[in-house]
Coordinates of C-alpha atoms and ligand atoms in Angstrom, one line a residue:
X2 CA 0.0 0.0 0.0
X3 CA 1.4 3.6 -1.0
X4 CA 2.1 5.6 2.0
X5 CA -1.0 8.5 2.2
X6 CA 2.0 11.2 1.3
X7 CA 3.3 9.5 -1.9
X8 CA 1.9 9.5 -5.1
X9 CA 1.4 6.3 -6.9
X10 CA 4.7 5.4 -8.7
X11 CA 3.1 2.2 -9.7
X12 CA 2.7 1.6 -13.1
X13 CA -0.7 1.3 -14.1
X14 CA -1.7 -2.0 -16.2
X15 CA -2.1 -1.3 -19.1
X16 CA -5.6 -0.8 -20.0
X17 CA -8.5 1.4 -22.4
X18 CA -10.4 2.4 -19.4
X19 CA -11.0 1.6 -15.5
X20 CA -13.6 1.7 -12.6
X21 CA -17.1 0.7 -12.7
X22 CA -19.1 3.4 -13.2
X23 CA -19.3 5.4 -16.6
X24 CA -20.9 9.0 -17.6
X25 CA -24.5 8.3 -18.3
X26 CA -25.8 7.3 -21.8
X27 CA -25.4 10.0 -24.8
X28 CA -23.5 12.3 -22.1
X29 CA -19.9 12.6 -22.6
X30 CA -16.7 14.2 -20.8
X31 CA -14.9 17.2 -22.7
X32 CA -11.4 15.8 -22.3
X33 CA -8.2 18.2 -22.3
X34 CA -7.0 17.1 -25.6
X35 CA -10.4 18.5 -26.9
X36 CA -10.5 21.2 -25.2
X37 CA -8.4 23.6 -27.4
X38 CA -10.8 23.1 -30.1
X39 CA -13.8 24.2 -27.4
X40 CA -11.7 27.0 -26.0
X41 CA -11.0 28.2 -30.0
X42 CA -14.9 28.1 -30.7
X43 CA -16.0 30.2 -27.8
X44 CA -13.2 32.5 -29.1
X45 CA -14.6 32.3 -32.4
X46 CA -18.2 33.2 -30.8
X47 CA -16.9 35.5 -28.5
X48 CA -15.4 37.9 -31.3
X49 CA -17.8 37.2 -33.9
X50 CA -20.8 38.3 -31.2
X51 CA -18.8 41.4 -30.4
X52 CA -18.5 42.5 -33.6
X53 CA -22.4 42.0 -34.6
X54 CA -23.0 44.2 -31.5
X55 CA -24.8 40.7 -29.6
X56 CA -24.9 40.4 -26.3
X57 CA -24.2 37.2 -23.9
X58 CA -27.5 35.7 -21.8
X59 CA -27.0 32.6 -20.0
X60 CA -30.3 31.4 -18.3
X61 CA -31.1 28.8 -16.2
X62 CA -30.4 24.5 -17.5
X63 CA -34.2 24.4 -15.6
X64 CA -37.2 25.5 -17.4
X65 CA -41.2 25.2 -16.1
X66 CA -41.9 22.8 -17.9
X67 CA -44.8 24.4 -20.0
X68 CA -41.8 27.0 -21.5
X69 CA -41.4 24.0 -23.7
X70 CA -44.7 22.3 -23.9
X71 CA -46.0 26.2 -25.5
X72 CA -43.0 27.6 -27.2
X73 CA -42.0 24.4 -28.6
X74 CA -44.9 22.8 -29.3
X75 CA -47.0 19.8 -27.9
X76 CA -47.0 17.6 -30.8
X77 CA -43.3 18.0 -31.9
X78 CA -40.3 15.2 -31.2
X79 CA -38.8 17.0 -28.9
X80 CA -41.3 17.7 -26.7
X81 CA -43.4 14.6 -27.0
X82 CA -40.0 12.2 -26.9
X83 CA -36.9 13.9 -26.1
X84 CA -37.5 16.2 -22.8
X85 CA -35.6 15.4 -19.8
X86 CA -39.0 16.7 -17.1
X87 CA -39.6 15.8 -13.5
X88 CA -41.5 17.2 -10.8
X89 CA -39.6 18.3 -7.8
X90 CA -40.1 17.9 -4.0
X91 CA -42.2 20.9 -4.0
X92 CA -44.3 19.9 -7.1
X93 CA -42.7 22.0 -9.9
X94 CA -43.1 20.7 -13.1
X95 CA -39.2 21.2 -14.5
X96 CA -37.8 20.4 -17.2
X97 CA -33.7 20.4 -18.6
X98 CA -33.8 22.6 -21.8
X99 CA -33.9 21.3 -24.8
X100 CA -33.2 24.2 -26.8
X101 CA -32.3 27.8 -26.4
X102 CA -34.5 30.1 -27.9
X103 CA -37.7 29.6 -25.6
X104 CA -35.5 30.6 -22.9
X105 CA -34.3 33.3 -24.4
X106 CA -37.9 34.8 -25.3
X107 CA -38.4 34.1 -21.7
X108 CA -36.0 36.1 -20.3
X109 CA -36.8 38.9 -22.9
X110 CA -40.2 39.0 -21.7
X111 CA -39.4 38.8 -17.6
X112 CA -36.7 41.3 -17.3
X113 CA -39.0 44.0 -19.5
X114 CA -36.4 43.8 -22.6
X115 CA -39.0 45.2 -25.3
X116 CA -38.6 48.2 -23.5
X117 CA -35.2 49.0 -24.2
X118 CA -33.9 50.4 -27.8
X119 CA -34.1 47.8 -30.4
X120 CA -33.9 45.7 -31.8
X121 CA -32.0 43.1 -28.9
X122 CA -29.5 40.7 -30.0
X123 CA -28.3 37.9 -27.1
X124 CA -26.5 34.9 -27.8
X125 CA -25.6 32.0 -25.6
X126 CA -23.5 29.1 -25.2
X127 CA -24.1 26.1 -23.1
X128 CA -25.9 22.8 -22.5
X129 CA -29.1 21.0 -23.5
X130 CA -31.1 18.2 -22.9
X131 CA -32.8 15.8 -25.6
X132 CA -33.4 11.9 -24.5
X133 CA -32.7 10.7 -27.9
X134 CA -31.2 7.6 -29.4
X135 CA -27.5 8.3 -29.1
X136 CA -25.6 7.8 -32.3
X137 CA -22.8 9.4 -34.0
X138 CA -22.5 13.2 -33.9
X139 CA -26.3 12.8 -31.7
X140 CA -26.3 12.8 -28.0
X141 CA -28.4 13.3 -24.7
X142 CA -26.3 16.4 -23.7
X143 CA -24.7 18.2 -25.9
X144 CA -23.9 21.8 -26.5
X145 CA -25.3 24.4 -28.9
X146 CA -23.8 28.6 -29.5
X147 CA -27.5 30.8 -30.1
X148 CA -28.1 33.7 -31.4
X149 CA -31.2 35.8 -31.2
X150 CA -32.5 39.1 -33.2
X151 CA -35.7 40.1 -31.0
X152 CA -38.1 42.7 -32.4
X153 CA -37.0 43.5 -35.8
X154 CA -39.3 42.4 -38.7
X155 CA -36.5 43.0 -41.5
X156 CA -35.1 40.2 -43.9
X157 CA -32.0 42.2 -43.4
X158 CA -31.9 40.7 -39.3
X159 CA -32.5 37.4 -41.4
X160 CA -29.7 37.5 -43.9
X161 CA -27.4 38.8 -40.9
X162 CA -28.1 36.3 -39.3
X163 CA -27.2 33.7 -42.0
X164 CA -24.3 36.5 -42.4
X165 CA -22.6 35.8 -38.8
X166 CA -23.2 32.1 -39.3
X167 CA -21.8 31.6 -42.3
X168 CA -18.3 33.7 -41.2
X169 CA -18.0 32.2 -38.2
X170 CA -17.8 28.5 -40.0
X171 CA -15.5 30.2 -42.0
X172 CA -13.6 31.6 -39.2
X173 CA -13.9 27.8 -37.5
X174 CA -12.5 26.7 -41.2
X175 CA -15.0 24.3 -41.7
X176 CA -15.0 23.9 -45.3
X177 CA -18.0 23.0 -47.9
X178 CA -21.0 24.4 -46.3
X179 CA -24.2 25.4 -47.9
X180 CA -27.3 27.0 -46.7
X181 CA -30.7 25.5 -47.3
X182 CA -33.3 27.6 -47.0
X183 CA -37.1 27.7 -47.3
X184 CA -39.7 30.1 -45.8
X185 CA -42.4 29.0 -43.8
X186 CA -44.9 31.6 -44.4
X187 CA -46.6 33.8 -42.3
X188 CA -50.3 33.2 -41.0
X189 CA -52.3 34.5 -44.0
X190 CA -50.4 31.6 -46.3
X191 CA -50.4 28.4 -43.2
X192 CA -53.8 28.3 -43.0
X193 CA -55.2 27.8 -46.6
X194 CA -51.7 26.0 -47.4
X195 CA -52.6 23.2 -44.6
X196 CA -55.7 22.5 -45.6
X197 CA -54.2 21.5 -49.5
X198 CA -51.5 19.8 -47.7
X199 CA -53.9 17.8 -45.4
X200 CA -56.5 17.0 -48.1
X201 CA -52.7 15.8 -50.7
X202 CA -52.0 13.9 -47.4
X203 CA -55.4 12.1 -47.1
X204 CA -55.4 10.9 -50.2
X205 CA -51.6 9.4 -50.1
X206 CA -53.0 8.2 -46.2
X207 CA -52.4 4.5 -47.8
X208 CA -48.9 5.0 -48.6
X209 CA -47.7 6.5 -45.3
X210 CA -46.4 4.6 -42.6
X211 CA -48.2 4.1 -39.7
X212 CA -45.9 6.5 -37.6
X213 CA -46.0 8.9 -39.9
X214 CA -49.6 9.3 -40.0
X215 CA -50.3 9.8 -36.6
X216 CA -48.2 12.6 -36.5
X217 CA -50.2 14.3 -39.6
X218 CA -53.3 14.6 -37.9
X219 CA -51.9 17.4 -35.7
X220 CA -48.8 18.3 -37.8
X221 CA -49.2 17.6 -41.5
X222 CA -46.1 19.6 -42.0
X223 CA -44.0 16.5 -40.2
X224 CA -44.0 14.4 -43.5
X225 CA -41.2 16.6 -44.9
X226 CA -39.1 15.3 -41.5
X227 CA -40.1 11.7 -41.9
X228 CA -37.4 9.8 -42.7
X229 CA -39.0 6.6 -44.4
X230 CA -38.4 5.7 -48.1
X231 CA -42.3 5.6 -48.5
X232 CA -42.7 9.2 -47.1
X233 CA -40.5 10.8 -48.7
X234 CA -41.9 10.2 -52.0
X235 CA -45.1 11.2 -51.1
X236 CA -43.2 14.4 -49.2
X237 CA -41.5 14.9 -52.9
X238 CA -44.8 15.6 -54.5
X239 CA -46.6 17.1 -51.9
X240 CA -47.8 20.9 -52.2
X241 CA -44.9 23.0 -51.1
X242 CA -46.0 26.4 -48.5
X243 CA -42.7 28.1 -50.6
X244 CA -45.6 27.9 -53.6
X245 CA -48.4 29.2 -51.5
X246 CA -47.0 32.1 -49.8
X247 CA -49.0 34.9 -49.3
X248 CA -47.8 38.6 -50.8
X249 CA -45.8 40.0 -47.7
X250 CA -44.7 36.7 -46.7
X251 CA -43.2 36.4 -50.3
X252 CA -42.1 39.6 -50.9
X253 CA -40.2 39.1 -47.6
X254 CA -38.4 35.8 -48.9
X255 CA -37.3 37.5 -52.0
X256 CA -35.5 40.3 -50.3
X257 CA -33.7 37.7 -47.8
X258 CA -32.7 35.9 -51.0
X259 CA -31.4 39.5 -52.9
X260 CA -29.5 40.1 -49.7
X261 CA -27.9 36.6 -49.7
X262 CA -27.2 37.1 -53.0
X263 CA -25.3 40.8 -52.5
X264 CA -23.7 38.9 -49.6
X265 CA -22.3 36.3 -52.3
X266 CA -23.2 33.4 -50.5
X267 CA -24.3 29.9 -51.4
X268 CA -27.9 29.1 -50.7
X269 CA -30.1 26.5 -51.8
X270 CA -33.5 27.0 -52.0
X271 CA -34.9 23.7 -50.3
X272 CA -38.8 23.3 -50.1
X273 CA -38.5 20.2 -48.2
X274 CA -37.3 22.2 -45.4
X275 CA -39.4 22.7 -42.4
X276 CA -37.4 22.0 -39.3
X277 CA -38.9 20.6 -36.7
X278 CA -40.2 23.2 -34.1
X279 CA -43.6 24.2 -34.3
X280 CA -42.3 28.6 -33.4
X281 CA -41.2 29.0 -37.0
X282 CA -42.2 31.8 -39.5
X283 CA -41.0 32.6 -42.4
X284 CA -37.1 32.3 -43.4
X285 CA -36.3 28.9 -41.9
X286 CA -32.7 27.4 -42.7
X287 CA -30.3 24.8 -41.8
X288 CA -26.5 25.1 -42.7
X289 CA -24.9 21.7 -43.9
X290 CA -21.9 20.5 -44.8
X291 CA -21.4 18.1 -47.1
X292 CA -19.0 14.9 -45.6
X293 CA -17.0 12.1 -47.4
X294 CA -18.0 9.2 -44.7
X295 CA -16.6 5.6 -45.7
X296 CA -16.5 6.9 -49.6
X297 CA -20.3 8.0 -49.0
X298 CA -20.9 11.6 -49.2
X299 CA -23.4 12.5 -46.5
X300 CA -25.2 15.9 -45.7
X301 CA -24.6 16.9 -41.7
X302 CA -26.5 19.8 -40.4
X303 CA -24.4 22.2 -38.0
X304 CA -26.8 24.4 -37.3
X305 CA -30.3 25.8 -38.4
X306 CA -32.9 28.9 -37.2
X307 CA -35.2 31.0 -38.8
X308 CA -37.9 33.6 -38.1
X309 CA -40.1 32.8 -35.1
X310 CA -42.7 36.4 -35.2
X311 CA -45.3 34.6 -33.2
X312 CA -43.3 33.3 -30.4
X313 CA -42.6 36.1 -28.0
X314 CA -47.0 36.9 -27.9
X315 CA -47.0 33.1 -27.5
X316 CA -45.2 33.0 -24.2
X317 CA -47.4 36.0 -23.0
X318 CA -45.7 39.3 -24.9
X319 CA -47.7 42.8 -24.7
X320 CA -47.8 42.8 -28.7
X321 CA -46.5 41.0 -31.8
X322 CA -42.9 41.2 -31.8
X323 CA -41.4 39.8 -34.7
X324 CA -37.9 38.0 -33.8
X325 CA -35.4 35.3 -35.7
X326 CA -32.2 33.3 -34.8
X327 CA -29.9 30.7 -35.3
X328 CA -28.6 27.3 -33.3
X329 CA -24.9 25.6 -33.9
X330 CA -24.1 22.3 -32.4
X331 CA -20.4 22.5 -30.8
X332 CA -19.8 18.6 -30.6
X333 CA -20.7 18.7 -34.5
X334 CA -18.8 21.9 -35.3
X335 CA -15.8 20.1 -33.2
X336 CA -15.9 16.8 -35.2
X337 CA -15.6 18.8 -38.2
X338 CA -13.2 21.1 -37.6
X339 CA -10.9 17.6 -37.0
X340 CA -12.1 16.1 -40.0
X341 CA -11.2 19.4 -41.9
X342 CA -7.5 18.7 -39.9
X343 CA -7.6 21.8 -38.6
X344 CA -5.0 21.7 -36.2
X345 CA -4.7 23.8 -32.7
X346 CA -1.7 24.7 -30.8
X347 CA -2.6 23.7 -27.3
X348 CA -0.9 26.8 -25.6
X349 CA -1.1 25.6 -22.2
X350 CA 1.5 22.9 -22.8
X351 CA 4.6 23.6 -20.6
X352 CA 8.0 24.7 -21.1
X353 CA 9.6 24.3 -18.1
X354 CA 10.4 21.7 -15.7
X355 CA 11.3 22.2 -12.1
X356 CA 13.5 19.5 -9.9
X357 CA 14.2 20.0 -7.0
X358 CA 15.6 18.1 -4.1
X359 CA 15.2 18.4 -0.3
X360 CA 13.0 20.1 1.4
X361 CA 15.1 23.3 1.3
X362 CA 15.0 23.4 -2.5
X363 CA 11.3 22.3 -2.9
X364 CA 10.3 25.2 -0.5
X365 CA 12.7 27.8 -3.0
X366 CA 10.7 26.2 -6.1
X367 CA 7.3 27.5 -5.3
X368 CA 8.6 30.8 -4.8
X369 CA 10.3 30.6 -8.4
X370 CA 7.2 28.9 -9.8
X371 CA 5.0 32.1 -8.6
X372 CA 7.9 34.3 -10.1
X373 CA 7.5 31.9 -13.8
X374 CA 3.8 32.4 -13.7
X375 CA 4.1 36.1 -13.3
X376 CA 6.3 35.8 -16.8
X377 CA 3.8 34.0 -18.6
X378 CA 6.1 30.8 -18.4
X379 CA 4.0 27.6 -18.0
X380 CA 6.5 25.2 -15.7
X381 CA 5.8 21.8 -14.3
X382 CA 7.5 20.1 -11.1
X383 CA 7.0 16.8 -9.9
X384 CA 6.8 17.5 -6.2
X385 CA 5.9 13.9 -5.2
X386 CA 8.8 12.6 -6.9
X387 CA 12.1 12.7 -4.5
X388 CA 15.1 11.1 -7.2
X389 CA 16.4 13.3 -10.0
X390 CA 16.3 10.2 -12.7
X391 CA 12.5 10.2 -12.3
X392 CA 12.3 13.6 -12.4
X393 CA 14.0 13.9 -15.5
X394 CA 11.9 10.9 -16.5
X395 CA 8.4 13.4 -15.5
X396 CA 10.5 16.3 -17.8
X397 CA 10.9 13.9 -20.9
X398 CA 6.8 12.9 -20.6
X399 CA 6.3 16.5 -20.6
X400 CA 8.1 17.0 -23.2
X401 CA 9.2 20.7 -21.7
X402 CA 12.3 22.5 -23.8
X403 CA 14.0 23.1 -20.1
X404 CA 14.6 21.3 -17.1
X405 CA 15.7 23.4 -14.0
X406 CA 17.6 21.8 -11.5
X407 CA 17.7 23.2 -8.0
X408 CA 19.5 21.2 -5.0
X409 CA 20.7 22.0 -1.7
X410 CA 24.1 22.8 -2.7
X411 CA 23.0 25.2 -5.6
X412 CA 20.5 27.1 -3.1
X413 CA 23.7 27.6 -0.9
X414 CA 25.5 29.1 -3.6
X415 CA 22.7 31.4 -5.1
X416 CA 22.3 29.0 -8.4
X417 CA 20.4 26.5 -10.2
X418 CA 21.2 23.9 -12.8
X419 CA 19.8 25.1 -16.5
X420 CA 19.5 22.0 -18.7
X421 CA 18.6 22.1 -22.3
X422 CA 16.1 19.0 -23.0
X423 CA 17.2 18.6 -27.0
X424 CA 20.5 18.9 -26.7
X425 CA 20.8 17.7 -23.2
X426 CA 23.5 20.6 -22.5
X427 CA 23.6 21.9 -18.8
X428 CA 25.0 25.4 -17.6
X429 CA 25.1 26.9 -14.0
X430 CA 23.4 29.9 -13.7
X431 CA 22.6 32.9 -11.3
X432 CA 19.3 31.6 -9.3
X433 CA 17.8 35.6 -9.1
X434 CA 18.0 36.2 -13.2
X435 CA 16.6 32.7 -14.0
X436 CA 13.8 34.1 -14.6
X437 CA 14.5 36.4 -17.1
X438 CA 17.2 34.4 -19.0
X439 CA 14.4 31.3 -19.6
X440 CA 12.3 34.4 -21.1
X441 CA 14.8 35.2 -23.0
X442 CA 15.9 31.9 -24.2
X443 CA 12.0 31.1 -24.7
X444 CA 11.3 33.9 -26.9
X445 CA 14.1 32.0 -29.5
X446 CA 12.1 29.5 -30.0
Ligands
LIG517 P1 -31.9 21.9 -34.0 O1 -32.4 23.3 -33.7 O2 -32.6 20.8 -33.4 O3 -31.8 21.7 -35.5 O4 -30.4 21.9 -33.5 C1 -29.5 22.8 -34.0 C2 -28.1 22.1 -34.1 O5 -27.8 21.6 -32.8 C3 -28.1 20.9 -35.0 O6 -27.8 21.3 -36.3 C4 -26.9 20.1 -34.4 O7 -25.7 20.7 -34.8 C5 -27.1 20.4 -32.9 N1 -27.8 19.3 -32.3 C6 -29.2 19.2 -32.1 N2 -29.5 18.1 -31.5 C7 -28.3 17.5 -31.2 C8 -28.0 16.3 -30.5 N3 -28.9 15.5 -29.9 N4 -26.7 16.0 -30.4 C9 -25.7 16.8 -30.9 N5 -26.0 17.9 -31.5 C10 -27.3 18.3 -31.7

């Protein structure tokens, strides 16, 4: 058994993984290799948010429960199948949000936003909550960067949006994107468009499966999500709402697309596009990027939004306040930005290594490491680790550039032991300018 003051110098067998309990299903650990492409996203977002003039929210992982059931919609996946919803000790309905937006409106409602200048532009970047089937590049937690135009009714707030989207993948260098867009209509074109998409739907009833057409009762605009063979053809020939939109909501589509178009960049125009939240108006789009995947080329969505003018009077707003934004998966955006091989420097890797022996030395070392810090130099030390061979075994994992070697004698005499780890060179040197000669010596490199 180690003694309680001793690190474990036992090697470890060698083995993938140990202990017996694992992160729950779908919800994964950020690891610190990965976290230099996280930490370059928020970046990314940070900057890019500055410089559209958005501002940060970050509300609560807990909702009420009926945030969701309203703003999202009763009938749709994620609220009938995919919420995470419990009642707690005191009989709150609660549930672990699924998305961003509803929040958002929320928050713009309780803290009396419409009454400041807008229009008001938040973003956000944090966790949510879907009980899906976990597959690849689909999870139970995962995390998604928002942003939200509230109160402005202009397809320019639309095509910025797409705008700030667009750059930041750009920014990200994730390569081969396209937008698909579609519009949605307003009110004046959903209602007469539903009822020829309905009676289309009841006559193709017999070629739909069964799943499907319970959902189309409530939702008929669901067949363009199902996924099955037989739905989709009958989705493919269906009447489109981008061919029954009404004069404003039209006129409103058009502009987005001229802007797009001054903007120079790629859009599709995808009628089969409806996403799958029942707040959309309007614009609606998704970005994709098209992926080799075992020689198959595959379309992966990083992100999608759209207008939503109906939500904010939905969740109890004084007046119709038309609003629009955009959601980017980060697990999706990081897998890319590896398939891409976009490499990152991880800038907290250390330079320096610290030995020490005795207790004289090891007490002189944390002074020196606060004096290291204070330069910006990232140094290491082994504290648990008494020999110099395994020290200098610690310095080689690390892979630092320079070792420092400080023992009882060298304290007496004012020095410490500089050794250069490619060339494995050593030089005495004055203890009270180490500082400033590693600096030096650093800046080289
Ligand atoms: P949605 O609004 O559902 O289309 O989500 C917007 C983006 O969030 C998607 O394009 C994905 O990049 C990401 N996303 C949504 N659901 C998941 C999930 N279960 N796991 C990982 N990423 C997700």
């Amino acid at each position: 058994m180690n003694n309680e003051n001793e690190a474990n110098e036992q090697p470890f067998p060698d083995q993938k993984t140990f202990g017996t309990i694992q992160s729950p299903r779908g919800m994964h650990d950020i690891l610190p290799e990965d976290q230099p492409y996280w930490e370059c996203i928020r970046d990314v977002v940070r900057k890019e948010a500055a410089a559209y003039n958005f501002e940060r929210i970050d509300t609560p992982i807990l909702e009420a429960t009926p945030l969701f059931t309203k703003g999202v919609g009763q009938g749709t996946d994620i609220v009938e199948k995919e919420m995470y919803s419990f009642k707690t000790k005191g009989g709150d309905a609660l549930t672990m949000r699924p998305e961003g937006t509803a929040s958002v409106v929320r928050a713009y409602l309780e803290h009396g936003m419409p009454n400041r200048p807008s229009p008001i532009k938040l973003y956000y970047i944090g966790p949510f909550f879907r009980h899906e089937s976990p597959q690849k590049g689909r999870f139970r937690q995962f995390h998604q960067i928002g942003f939200e135009i509230l109160n402005s009714a202009s397809p320019a707030s639309d095509a910025e949006i797409i705008q700030l989207t667009y750059g930041l993948l750009s920014k990200l260098k994730i390569k081969n994107i396209t937008i698909q867009i579609s519009s949605l209509g307003d009110n004046e074109s959903r209602v007469p468009y539903l009822e020829k998409l309905r009676a289309y739907l009841r006559e193709h009833a017999a070629s739909l499966p069964a799943d499907c057409k319970k959902k189309l009762r409530t939702r008929p605009l669901a067949i363009f999500d199902c996924k099955e063979e037989k739905a989709l053809r009958v989705a493919q020939n269906a009447p489109k709402i981008i061919d029954n939109l009404s004069k404003a909501s039209y006129t409103h589509f058009k502009q987005v697309l001229e802007m797009l178009d001054e903007l120079e960049l790629p859009y599709n125009v995808n009628p089969l596009l409806v996403r799958g939240l029942d707040y959309y108006t309007r614009t609606v789009f998704e970005i994709w990027k098209s992926n080799d995947e075992d020689g198959e080329a595959r379309n992966i969505a990083l992100g999608g939004g759209g207008r939503y003018d109906n939500l904010i009077q939905m969740l109890g707003g004084p007046v119709a306040t038309p609003a629009g934004g955009v959601a980017l998966g980060i697990e999706r955006l990081v897998e890319m930005m590896k398939s891409e091989g976009v490499e990152l420097k991880n800038t907290q890797k250390p330079t320096v290594f610290l030995a020490q022996l005795g207790f004289d030395a090891k007490k002189r070392s944390l002074k020196l490491f606060d004096e290291l810090r204070k330069q910006g130099i990232i140094a290491v030390a082994s504290f648990d680790r008494d020999s110099l061979k395994s020290q200098l075994k610690q310095a080689d994992r690390y892979g630092v550039l320079y070792t420092l070697m400080l023992g009882q004698k060298e304290l007496l005499d004012g020095r410490i032991i500089l050794r250069d780890m490619a060339t494995g060179s050593q030089e005495i040197l004055k203890l009270a300018n180490i500082t400033k000669e590693i600096k030096d010596r650093l800046k080289k490199h």
